[in-house]
JSON list of N, CA and C in Angstrom, two decimals:
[
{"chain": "R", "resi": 1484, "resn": "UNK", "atom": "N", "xyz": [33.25, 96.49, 89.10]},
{"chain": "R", "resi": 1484, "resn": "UNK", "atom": "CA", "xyz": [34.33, 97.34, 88.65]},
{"chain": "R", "resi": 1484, "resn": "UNK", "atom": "C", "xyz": [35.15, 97.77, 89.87]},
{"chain": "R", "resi": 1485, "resn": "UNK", "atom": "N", "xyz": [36.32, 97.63, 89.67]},
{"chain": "R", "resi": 1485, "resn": "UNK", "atom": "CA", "xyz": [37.65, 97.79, 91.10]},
{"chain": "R", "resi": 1485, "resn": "UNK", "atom": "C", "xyz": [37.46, 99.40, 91.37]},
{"chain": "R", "resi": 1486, "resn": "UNK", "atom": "N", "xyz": [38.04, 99.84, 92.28]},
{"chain": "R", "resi": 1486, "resn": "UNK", "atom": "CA", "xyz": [38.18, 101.47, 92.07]},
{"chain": "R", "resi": 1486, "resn": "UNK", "atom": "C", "xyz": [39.11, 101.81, 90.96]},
{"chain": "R", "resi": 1487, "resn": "UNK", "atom": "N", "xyz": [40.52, 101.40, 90.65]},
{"chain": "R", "resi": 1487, "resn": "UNK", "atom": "CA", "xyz": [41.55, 101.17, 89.84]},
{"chain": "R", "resi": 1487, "resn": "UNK", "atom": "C", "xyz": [40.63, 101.59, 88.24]},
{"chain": "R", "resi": 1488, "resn": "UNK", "atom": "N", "xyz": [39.92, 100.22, 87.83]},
{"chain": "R", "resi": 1488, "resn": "UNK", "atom": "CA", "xyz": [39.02, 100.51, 86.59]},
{"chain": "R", "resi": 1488, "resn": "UNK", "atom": "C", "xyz": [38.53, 101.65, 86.45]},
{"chain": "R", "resi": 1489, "resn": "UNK", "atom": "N", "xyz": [37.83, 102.09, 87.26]},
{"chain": "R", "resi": 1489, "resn": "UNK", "atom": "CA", "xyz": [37.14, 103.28, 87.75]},
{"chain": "R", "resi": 1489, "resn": "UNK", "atom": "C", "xyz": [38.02, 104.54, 87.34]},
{"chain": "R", "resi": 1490, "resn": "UNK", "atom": "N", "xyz": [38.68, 104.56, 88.01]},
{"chain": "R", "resi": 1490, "resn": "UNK", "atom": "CA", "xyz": [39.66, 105.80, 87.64]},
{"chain": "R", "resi": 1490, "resn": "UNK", "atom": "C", "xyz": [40.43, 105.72, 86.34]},
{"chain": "R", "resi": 1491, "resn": "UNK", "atom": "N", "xyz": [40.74, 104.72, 85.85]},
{"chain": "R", "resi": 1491, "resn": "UNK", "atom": "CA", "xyz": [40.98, 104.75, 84.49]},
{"chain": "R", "resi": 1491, "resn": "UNK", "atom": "C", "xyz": [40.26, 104.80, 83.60]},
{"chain": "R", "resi": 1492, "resn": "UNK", "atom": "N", "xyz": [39.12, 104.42, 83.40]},
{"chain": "R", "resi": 1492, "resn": "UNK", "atom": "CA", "xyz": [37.69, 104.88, 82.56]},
{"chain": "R", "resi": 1492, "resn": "UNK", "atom": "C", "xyz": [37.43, 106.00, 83.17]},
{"chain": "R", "resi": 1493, "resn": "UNK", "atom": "N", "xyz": [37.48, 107.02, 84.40]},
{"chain": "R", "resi": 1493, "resn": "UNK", "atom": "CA", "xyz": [37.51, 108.15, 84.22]},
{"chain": "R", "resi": 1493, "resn": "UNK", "atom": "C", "xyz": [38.29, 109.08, 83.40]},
{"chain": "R", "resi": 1494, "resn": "UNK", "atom": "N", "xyz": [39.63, 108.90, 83.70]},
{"chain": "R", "resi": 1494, "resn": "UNK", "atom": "CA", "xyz": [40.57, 109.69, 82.84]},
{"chain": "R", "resi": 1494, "resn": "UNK", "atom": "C", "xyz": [40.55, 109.25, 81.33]},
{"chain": "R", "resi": 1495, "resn": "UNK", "atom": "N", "xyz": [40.16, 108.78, 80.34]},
{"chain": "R", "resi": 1495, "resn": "UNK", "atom": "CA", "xyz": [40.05, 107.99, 79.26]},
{"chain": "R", "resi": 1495, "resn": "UNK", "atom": "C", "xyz": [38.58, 109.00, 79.14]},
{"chain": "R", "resi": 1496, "resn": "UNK", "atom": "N", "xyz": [37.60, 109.24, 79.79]},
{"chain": "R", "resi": 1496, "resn": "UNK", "atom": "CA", "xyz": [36.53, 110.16, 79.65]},
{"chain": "R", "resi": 1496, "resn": "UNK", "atom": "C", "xyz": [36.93, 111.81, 79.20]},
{"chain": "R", "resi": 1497, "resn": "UNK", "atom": "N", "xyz": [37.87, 111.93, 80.55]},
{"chain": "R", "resi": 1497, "resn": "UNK", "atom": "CA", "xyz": [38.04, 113.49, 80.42]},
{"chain": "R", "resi": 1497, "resn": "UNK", "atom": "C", "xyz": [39.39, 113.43, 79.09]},
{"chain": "R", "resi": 1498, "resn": "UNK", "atom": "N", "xyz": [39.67, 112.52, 78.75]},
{"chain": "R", "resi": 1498, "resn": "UNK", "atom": "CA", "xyz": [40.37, 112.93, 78.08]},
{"chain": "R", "resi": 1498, "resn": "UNK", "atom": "C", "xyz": [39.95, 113.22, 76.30]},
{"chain": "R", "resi": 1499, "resn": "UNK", "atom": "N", "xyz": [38.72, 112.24, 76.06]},
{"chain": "R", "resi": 1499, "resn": "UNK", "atom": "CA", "xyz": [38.04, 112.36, 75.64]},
{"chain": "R", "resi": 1499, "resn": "UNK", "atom": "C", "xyz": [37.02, 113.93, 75.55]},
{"chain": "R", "resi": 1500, "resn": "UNK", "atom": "N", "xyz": [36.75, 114.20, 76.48]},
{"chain": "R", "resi": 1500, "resn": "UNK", "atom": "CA", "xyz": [36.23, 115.67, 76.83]},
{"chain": "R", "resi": 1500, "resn": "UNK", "atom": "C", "xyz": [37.11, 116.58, 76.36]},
{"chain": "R", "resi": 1501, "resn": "UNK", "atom": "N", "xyz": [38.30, 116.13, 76.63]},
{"chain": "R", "resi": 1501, "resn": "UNK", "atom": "CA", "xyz": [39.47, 117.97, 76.62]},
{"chain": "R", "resi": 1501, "resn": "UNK", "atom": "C", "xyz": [39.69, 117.83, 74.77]},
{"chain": "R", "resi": 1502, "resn": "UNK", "atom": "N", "xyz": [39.35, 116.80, 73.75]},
{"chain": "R", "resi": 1502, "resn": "UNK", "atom": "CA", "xyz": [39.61, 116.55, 72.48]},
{"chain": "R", "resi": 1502, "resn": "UNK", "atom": "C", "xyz": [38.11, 117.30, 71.89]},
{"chain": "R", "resi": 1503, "resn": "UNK", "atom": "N", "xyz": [37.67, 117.40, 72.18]},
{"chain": "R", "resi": 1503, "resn": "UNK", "atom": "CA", "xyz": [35.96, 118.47, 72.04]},
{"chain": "R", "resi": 1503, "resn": "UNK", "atom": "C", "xyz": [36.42, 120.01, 72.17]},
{"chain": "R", "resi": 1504, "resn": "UNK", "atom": "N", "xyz": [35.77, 120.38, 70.31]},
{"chain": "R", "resi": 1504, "resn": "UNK", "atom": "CA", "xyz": [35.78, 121.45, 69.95]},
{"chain": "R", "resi": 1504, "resn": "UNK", "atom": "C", "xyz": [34.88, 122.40, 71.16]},
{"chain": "R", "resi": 1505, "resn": "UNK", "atom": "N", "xyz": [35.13, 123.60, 70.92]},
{"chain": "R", "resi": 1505, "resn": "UNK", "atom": "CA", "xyz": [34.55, 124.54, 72.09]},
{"chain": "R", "resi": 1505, "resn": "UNK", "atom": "C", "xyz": [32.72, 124.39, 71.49]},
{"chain": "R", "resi": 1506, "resn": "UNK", "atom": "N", "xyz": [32.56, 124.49, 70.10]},
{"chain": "R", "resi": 1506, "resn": "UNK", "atom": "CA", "xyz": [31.61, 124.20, 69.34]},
{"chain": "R", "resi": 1506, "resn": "UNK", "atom": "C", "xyz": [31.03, 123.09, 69.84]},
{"chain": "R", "resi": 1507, "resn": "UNK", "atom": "N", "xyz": [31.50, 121.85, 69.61]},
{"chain": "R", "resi": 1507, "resn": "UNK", "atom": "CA", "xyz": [31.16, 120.72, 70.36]},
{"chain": "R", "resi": 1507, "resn": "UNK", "atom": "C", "xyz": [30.55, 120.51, 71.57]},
{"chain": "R", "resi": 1508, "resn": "UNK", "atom": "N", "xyz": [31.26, 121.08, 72.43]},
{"chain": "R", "resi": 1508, "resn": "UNK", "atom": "CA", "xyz": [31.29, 121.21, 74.02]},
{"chain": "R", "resi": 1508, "resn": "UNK", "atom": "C", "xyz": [29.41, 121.59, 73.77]},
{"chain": "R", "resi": 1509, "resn": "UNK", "atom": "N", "xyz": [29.01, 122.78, 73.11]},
{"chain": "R", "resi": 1509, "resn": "UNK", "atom": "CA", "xyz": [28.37, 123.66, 73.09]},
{"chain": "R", "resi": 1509, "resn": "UNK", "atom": "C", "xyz": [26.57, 122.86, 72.78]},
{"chain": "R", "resi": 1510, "resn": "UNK", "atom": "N", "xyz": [27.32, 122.13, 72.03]},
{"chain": "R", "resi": 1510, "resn": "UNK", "atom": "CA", "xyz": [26.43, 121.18, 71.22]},
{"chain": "R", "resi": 1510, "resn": "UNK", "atom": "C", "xyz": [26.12, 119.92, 72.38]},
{"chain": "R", "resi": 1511, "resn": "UNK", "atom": "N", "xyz": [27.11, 119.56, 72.81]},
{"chain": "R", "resi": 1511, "resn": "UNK", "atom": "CA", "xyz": [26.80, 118.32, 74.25]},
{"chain": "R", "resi": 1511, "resn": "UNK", "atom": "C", "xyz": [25.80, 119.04, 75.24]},
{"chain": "R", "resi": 1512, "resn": "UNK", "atom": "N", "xyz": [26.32, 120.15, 75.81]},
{"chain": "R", "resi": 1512, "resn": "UNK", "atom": "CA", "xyz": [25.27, 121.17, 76.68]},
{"chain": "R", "resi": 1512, "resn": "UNK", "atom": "C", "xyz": [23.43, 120.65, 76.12]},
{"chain": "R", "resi": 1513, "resn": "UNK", "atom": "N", "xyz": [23.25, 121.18, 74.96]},
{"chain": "R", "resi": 1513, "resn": "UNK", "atom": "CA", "xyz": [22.22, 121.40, 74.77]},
{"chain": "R", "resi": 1513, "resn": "UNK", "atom": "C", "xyz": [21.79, 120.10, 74.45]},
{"chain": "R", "resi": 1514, "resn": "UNK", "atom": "N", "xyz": [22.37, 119.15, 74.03]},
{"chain": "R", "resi": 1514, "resn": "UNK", "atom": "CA", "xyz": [21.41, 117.70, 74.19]},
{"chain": "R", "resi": 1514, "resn": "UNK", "atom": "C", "xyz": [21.96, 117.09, 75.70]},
{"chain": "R", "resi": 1515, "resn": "UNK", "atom": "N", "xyz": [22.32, 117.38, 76.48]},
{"chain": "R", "resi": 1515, "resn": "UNK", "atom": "CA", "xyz": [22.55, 117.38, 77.60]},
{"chain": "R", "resi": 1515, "resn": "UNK", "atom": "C", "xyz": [21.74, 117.91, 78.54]},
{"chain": "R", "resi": 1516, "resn": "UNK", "atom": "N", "xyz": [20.91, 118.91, 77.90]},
{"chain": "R", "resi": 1516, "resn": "UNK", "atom": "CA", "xyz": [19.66, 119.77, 78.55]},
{"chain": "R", "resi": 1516, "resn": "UNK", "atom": "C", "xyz": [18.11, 119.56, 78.04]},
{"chain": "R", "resi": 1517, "resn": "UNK", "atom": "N", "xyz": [18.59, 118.19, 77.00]},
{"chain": "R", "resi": 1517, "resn": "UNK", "atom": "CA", "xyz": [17.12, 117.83, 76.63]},
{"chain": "R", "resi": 1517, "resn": "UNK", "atom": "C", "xyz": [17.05, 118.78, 74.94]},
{"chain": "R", "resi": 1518, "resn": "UNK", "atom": "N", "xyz": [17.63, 119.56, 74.65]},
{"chain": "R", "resi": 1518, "resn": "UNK", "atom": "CA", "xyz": [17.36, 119.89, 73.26]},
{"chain": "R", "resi": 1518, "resn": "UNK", "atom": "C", "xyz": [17.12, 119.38, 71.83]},
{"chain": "R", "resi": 1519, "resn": "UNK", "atom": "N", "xyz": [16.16, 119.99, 71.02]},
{"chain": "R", "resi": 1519, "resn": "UNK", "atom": "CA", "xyz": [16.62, 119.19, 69.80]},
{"chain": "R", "resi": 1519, "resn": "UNK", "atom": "C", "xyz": [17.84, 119.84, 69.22]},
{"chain": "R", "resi": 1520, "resn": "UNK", "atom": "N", "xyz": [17.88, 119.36, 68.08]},
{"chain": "R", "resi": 1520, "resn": "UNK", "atom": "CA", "xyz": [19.62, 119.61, 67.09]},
{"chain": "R", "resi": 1520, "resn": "UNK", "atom": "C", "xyz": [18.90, 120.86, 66.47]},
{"chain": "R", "resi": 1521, "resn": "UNK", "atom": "N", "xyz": [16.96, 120.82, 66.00]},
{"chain": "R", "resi": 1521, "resn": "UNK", "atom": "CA", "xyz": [16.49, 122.28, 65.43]},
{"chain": "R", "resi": 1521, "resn": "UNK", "atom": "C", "xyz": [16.94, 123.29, 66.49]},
{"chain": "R", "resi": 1522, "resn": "UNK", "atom": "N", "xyz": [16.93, 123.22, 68.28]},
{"chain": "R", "resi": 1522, "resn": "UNK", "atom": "CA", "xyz": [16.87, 124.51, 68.83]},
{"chain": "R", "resi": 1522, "resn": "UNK", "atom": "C", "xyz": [18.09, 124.25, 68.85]},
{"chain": "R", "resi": 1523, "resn": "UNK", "atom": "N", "xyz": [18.71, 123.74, 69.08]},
{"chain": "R", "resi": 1523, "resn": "UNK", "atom": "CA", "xyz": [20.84, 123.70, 69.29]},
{"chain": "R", "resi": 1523, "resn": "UNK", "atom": "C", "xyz": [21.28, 124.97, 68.24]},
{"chain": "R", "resi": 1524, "resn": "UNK", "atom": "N", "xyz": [20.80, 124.34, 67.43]},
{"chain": "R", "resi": 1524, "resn": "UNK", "atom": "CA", "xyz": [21.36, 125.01, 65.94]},
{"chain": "R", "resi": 1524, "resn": "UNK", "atom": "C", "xyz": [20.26, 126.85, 65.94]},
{"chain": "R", "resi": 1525, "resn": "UNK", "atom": "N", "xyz": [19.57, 127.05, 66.64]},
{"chain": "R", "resi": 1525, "resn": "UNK", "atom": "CA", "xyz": [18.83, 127.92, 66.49]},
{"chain": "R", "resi": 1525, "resn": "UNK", "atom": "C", "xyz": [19.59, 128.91, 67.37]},
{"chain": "R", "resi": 1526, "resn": "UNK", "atom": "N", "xyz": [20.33, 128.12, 68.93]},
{"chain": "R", "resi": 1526, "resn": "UNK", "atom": "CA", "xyz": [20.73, 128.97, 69.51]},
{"chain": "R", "resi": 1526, "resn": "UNK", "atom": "C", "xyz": [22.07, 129.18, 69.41]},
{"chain": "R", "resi": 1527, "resn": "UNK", "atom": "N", "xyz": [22.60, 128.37, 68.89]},
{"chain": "R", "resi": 1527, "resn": "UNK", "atom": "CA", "xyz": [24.12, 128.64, 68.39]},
{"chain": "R", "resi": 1527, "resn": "UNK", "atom": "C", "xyz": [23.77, 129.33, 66.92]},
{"chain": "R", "resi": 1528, "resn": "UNK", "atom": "N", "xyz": [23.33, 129.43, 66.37]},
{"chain": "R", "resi": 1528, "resn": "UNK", "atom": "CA", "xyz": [23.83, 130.48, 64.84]},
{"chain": "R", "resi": 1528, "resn": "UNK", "atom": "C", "xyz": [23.67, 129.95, 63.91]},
{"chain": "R", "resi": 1529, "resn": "UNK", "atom": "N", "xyz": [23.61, 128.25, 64.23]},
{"chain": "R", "resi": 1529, "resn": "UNK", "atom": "CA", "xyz": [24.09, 127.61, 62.74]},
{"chain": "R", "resi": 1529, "resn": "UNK", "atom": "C", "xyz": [23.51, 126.83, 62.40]},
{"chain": "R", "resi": 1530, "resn": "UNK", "atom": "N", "xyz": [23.73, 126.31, 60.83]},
{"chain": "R", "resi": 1530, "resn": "UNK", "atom": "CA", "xyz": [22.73, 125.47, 60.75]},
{"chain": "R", "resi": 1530, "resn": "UNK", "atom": "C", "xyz": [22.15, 123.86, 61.43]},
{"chain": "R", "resi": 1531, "resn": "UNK", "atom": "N", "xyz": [20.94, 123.46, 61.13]},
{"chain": "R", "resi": 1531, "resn": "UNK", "atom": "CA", "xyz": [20.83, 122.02, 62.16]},
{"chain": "R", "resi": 1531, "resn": "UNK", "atom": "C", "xyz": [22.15, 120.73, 61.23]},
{"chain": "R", "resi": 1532, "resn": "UNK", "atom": "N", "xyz": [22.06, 121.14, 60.00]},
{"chain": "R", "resi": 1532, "resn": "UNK", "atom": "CA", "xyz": [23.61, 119.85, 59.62]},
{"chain": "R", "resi": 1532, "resn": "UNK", "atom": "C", "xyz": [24.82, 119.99, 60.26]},
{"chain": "R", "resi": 1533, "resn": "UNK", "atom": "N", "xyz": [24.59, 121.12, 60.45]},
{"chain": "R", "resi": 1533, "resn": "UNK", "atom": "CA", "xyz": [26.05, 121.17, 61.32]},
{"chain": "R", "resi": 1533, "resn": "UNK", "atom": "C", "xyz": [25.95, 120.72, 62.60]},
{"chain": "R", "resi": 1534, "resn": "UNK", "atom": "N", "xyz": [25.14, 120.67, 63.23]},
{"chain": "R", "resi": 1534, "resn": "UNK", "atom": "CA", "xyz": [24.73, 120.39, 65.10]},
{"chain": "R", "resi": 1534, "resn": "UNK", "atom": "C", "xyz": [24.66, 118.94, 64.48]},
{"chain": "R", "resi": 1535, "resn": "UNK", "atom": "N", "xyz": [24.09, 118.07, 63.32]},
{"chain": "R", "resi": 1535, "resn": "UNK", "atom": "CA", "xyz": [24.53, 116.91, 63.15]},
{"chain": "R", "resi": 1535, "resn": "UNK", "atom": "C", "xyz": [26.01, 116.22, 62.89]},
{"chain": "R", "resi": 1536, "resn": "UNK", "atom": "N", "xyz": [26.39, 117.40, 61.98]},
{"chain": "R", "resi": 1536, "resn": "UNK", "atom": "CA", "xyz": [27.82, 117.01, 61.74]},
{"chain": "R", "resi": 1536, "resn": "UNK", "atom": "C", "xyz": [28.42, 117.18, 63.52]},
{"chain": "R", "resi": 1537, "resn": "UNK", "atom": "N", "xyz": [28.68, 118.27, 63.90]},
{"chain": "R", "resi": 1537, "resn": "UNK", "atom": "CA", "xyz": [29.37, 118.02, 65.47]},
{"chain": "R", "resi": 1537, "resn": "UNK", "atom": "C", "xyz": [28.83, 117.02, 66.20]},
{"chain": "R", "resi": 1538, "resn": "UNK", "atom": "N", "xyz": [27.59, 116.45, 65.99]},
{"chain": "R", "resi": 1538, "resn": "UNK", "atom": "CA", "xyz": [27.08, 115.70, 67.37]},
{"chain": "R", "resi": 1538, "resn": "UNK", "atom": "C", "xyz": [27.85, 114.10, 66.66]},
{"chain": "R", "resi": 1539, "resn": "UNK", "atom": "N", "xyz": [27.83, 113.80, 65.23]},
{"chain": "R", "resi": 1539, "resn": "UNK", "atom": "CA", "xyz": [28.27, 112.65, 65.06]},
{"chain": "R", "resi": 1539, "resn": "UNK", "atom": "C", "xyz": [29.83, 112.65, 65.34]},
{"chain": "R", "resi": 1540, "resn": "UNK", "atom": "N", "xyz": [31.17, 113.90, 65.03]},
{"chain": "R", "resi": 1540, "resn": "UNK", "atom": "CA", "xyz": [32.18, 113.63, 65.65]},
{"chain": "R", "resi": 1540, "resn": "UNK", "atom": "C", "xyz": [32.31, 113.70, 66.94]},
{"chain": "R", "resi": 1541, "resn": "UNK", "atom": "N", "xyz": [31.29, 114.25, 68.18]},
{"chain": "R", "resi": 1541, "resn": "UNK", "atom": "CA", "xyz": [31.72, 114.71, 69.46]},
{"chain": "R", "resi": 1541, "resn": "UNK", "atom": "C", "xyz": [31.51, 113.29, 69.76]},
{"chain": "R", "resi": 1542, "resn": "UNK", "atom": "N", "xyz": [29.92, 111.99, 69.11]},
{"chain": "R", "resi": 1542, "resn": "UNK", "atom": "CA", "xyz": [30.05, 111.29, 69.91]},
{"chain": "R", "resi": 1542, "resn": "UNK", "atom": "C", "xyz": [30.96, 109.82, 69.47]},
{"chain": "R", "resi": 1543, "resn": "UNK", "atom": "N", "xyz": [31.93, 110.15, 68.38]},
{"chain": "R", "resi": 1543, "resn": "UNK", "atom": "CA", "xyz": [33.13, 109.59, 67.30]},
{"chain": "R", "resi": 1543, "resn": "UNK", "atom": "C", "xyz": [33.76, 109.80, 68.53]},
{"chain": "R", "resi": 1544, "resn": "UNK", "atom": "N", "xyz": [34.54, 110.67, 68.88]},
{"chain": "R", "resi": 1544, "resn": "UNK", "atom": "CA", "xyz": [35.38, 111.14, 70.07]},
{"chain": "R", "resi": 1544, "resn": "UNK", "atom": "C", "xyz": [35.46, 110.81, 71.37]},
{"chain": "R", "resi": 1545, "resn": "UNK", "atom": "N", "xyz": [33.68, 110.60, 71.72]},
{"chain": "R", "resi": 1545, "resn": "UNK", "atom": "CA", "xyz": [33.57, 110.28, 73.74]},
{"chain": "R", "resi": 1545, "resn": "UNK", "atom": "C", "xyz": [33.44, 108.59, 73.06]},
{"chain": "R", "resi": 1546, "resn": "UNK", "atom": "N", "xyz": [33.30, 107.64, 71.74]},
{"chain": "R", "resi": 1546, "resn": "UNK", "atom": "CA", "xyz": [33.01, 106.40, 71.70]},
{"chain": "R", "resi": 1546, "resn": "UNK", "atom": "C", "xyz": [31.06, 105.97, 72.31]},
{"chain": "R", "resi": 1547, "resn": "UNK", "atom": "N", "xyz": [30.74, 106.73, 72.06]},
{"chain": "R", "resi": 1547, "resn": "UNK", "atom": "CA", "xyz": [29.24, 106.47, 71.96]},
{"chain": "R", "resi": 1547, "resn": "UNK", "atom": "C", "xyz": [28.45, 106.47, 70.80]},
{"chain": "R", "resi": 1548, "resn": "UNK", "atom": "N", "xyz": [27.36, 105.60, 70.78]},
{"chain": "R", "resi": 1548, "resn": "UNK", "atom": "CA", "xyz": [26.67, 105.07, 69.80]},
{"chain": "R", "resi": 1548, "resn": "UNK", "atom": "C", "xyz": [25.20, 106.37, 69.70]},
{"chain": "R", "resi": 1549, "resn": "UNK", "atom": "N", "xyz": [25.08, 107.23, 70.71]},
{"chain": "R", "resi": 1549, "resn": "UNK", "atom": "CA", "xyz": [23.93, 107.74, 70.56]},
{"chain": "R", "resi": 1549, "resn": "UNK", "atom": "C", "xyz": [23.87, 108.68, 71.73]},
{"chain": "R", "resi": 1550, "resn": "UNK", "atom": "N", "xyz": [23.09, 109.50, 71.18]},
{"chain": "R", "resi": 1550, "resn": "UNK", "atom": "CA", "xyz": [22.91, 111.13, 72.19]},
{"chain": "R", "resi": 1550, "resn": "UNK", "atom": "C", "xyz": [22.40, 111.01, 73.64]},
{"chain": "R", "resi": 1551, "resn": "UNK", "atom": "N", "xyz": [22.08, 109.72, 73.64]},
{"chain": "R", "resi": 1551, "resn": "UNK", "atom": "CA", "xyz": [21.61, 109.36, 75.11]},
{"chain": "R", "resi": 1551, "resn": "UNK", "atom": "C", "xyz": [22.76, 109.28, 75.66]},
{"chain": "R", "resi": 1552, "resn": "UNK", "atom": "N", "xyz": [23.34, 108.43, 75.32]},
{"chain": "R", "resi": 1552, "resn": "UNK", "atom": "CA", "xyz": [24.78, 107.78, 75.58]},
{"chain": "R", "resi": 1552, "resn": "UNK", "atom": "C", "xyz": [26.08, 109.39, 76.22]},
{"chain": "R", "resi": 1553, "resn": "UNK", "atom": "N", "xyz": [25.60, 109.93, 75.04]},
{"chain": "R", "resi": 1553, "resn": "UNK", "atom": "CA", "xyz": [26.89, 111.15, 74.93]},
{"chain": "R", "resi": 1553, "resn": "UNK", "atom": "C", "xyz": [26.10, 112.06, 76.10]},
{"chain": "R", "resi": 1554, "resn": "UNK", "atom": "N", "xyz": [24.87, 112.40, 76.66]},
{"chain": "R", "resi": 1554, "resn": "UNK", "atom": "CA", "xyz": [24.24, 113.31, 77.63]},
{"chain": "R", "resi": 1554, "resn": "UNK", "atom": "C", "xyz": [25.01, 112.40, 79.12]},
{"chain": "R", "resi": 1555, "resn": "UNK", "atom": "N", "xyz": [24.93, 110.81, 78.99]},
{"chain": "R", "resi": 1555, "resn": "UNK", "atom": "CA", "xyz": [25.44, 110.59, 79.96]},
{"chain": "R", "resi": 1555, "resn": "UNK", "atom": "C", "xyz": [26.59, 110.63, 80.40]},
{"chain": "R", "resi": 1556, "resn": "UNK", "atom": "N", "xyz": [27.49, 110.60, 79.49]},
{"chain": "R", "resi": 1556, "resn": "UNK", "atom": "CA", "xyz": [28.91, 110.52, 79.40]},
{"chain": "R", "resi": 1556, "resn": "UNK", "atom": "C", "xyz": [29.23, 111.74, 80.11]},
{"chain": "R", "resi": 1557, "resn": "UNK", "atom": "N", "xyz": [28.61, 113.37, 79.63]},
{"chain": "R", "resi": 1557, "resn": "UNK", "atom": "CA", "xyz": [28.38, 114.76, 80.33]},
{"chain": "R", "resi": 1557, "resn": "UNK", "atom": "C", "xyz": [28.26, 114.42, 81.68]},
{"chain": "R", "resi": 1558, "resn": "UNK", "atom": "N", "xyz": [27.08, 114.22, 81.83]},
{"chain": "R", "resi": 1558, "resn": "UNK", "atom": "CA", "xyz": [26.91, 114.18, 83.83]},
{"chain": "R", "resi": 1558, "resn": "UNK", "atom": "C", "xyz": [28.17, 113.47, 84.55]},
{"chain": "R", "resi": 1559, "resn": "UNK", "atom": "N", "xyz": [28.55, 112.09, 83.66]},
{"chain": "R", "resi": 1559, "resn": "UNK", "atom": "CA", "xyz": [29.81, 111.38, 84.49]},
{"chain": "R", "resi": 1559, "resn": "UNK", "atom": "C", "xyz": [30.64, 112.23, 84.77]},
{"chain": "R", "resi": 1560, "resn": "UNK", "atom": "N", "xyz": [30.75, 112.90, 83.62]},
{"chain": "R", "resi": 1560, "resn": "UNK", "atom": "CA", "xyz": [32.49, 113.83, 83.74]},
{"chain": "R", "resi": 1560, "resn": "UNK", "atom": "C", "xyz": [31.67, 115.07, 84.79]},
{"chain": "R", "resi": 1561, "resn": "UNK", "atom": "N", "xyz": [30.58, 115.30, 85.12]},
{"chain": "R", "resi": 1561, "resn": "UNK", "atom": "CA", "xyz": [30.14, 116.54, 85.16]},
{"chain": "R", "resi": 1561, "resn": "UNK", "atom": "C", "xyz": [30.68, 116.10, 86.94]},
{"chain": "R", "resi": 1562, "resn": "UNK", "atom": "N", "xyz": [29.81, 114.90, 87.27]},
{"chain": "R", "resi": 1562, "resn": "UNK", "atom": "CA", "xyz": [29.62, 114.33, 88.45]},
{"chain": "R", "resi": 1562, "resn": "UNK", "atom": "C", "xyz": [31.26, 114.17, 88.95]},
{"chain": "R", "resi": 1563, "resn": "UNK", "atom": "N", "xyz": [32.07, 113.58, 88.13]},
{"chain": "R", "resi": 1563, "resn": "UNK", "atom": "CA", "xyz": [33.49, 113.36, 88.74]},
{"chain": "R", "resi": 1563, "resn": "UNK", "atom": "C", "xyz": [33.93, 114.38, 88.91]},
{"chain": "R", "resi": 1564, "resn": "UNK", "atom": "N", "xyz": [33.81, 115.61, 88.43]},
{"chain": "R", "resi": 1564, "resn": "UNK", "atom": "CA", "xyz": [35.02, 116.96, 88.65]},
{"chain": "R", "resi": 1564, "resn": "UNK", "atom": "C", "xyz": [34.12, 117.45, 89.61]},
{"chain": "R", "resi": 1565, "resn": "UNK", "atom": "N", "xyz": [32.76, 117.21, 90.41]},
{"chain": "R", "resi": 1565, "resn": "UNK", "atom": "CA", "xyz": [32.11, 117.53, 91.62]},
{"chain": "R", "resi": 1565, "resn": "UNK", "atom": "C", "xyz": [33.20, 116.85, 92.57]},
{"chain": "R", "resi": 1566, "resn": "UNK", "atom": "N", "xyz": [32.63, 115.64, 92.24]},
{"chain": "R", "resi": 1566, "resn": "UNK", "atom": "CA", "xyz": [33.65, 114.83, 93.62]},
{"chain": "R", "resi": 1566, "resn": "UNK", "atom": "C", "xyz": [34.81, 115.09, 93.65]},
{"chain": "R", "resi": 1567, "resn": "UNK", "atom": "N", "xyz": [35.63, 115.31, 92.45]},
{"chain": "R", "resi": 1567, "resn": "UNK", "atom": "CA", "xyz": [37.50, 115.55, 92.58]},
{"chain": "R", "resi": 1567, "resn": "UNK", "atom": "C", "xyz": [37.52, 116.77, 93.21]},
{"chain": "R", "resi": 1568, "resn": "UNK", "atom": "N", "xyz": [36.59, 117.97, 93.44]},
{"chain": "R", "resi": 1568, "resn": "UNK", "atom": "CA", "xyz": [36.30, 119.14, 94.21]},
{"chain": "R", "resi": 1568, "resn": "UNK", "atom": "C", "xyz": [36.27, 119.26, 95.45]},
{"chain": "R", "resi": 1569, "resn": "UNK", "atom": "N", "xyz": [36.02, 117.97, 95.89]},
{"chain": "R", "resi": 1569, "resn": "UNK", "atom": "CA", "xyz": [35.32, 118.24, 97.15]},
{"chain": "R", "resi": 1569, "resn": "UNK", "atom": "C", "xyz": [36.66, 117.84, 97.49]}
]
């Protein structure tokens, strides 16, 4: 992958990211931290269909097939706005 690619599958990420409900966001965190959808939903308020319903549009939105997928997608964006920091 060129650097060029690189930076365009970055921005195509975050842009992806900035289209994520605050709810959403909330919901990536916690399977992002290893959670199930029972404690997600335990510590947000609501019920676990709903931490299903958000987790199937958040990962509709980043284009991932699965919660592994969408935790990694997190660190990328997490990892790039480290480096665009520095």
């Amino acid at each position: 992958m060129t650097t060029t690619e690189g930076r365009v599958i970055d921005r195509d990420l975050k842009a992806a990211f900035e289209e994520l409900t605050p709810t959403q966001m909330k919901v990536l965190e916690g399977v992002n931290s290893g959670r199930l959808n029972k404690q997600i939903a335990f510590d947000l308020g609501i019920a676990e269909a709903t931490v299903k319903a958000h987790m199937t549009a958040l990962m509709r939105k980043l284009n991932v097939h699965n919660r592994t997928q969408a935790a990694i997608a997190a660190q990328a964006l997490a990892h790039g706005l480290r480096s665009a920091a520095r």
